[in-house]
Amino acid sequence: MARARAFHGTIVHCPTVGETKILEDTLVVVSASGQISHVEHDVPRADVEKTLSRLNLPEQPSAITLLDRTDFLIPGFVDTHNHAPQWGQRGLGGGLHILDWLDEITFPNEAKFRDAEHARKIYSACVDGFIRQGVTTCSYYASLHGEATTILADVCHSKGQRALIGKCNMDRNAPDYYRDKDAAESLQVTRNVIDHVRALDASSGGGALVKPILTPRFAVSCDDELLAGLGSLAQENPDLPIQTHFNEAQQEIDATLRLFPDFTNEADLYDHFGLLTDRSILAHCTIMTDYEIDKLRQKDSGVAHCPVSNTTVGGGFMAAPIGRFLEKGIKVGLGTDSGGGFSSSILDAMRQAVIVSNARQAINGEPALSIWQCFSLATLGGARVCSLADKIGNFEVGKDFDALVVRGGVDGVMTMVQEDDSLPMIFEKFLISGDDRNIEEVYVKGRQLKGKST
Ligand code: GUN
Ligand code: FE
């Protein structure tokens, strides 16, 4: 299990969203229970031991990592929108519009999770795959199956990934072989999964590494009774976050408004059912009216921006107006979405977020995003969207130590580091061209999940 550790070198993090600090010669001390207990700046490498003794720590770190000039300690990535069952289908169905892609590719794939062994195999590979890429926190949609969803929670818990786990609610507009029987059954399975996930957490001393999340797939696949039942659960359980797909594509918006003729937009619809709250994680938000943007702000709901799947699934150029959301103060994080896109990497999500923002700027003059802003969305931004910013997202003392050791000098495909590169240049090279080979160590709550242990 975790033990006290110290890291010395350059840390890069965002004290606030949009502000990235590169801090050289910094000493970060992590307690045995996995919290950041001290951060000391301007500590020469030669003085690390002396400084640690001076700090009079209750437990001296048993492992001290000294980072080189081309290495960085950064907060772990937060993936705010991810379908775990889609780990094995990513890349299939290119060009299909969203509802056709669900029918032809996704529902047949997710239906296989009725088999617990299949779920164990795919979920284990999925969680390993995301940890390898530096995702220390992930908000997962499971399939609709209760047993498979509890298996996903068990896998995250045992592998040590911080996760929100949701049984997918869907009682209509899906094939007979992959649909909840009715609203009552869907809600009962949801309650059972919540109990299981809460018990898991309690068994590890209430560390809250794995938490339940309400997961109506989207309004197209939930009838009024189910949405209302989930809204009631949300109200009765103020600790439960909520996730759903929101204004993803024109085909989906048209279908939603046909099913709910009393509403003219999705913001009012989800609000009516008690699902638009400050704990809501709204995936996509690509086609938004000014009214809906204002409503998201007013409700303090968060946006899971998934630019890779938005530009891979067919149906037009879909890209959320992130520059405008940020100007308004709306919480934004990044999501891989997994199945719908070509990549499961948050680094790729950052790059694609830059690209789609450039496109929006060219089309209608909206503010473009820099890769640095996207780094803040991938860390602190995501933590805020998942209602976890009091625990993770940066290296504030008292937060849990969820972190990555990034090495710029390893064999891989990252833009080559040169002698006269400044630290911001080396880090920018990582953000724009690095991959999981550069992410040598991964920690969640102080526990090392990737890399040679020291
Ligand atoms: N809308 C409803 N379900 C899904 C899904 O699995 N992926 C995406 N991208 N959109 C959805
Ligand atoms: Fe999705």
XYZ file of N, CA, C and O and ligand atoms in Angstrom, residues 83 86 98 101-102 106 217-218 245 248 284 337, ligand 1:
59
model
N -17.044 5.575 -21.693
C -17.892 4.368 -21.673
C -16.983 3.154 -21.565
O -16.392 2.729 -22.564
N -17.150 0.234 -24.042
C -16.776 0.511 -25.437
C -15.271 0.373 -25.681
O -14.780 0.661 -26.777
N -25.113 9.469 -34.920
C -25.064 8.936 -33.568
C -26.097 7.845 -33.277
O -25.764 6.791 -32.732
N -25.261 4.731 -35.120
C -24.047 4.137 -34.541
C -24.395 3.374 -33.260
O -23.883 2.277 -33.009
N -25.311 3.946 -32.464
C -25.739 3.229 -31.247
C -26.407 1.907 -31.627
O -26.074 0.852 -31.090
N -22.969 -0.047 -31.104
C -22.786 0.053 -29.656
C -23.703 -0.870 -28.858
O -23.242 -1.562 -27.942
N -28.693 7.465 -19.745
C -27.850 7.505 -20.957
C -28.068 8.822 -21.705
O -27.127 9.551 -21.975
N -29.306 9.097 -22.044
C -29.769 10.389 -22.563
C -31.282 10.308 -22.624
O -31.862 9.229 -22.475
N -25.688 12.449 -21.694
C -25.296 13.090 -22.959
C -26.228 14.266 -23.188
O -27.431 14.163 -22.972
N -25.682 16.580 -28.166
C -24.480 16.053 -28.829
C -24.493 16.314 -30.329
O -23.471 16.668 -30.915
N -20.672 16.619 -24.119
C -20.730 17.185 -25.482
C -21.146 18.653 -25.539
O -20.336 19.498 -25.849
N -14.521 9.729 -24.122
C -15.740 9.131 -24.676
C -15.465 7.737 -25.231
O -16.373 6.965 -25.456
N -25.522 9.127 -26.725
C -26.132 8.118 -26.077
N -25.285 7.098 -25.870
C -24.112 7.456 -26.397
C -22.832 6.829 -26.482
O -22.613 5.695 -26.060
N -21.847 7.551 -27.077
C -22.059 8.795 -27.582
N -21.045 9.445 -28.149
N -23.251 9.404 -27.529
C -24.261 8.744 -26.937
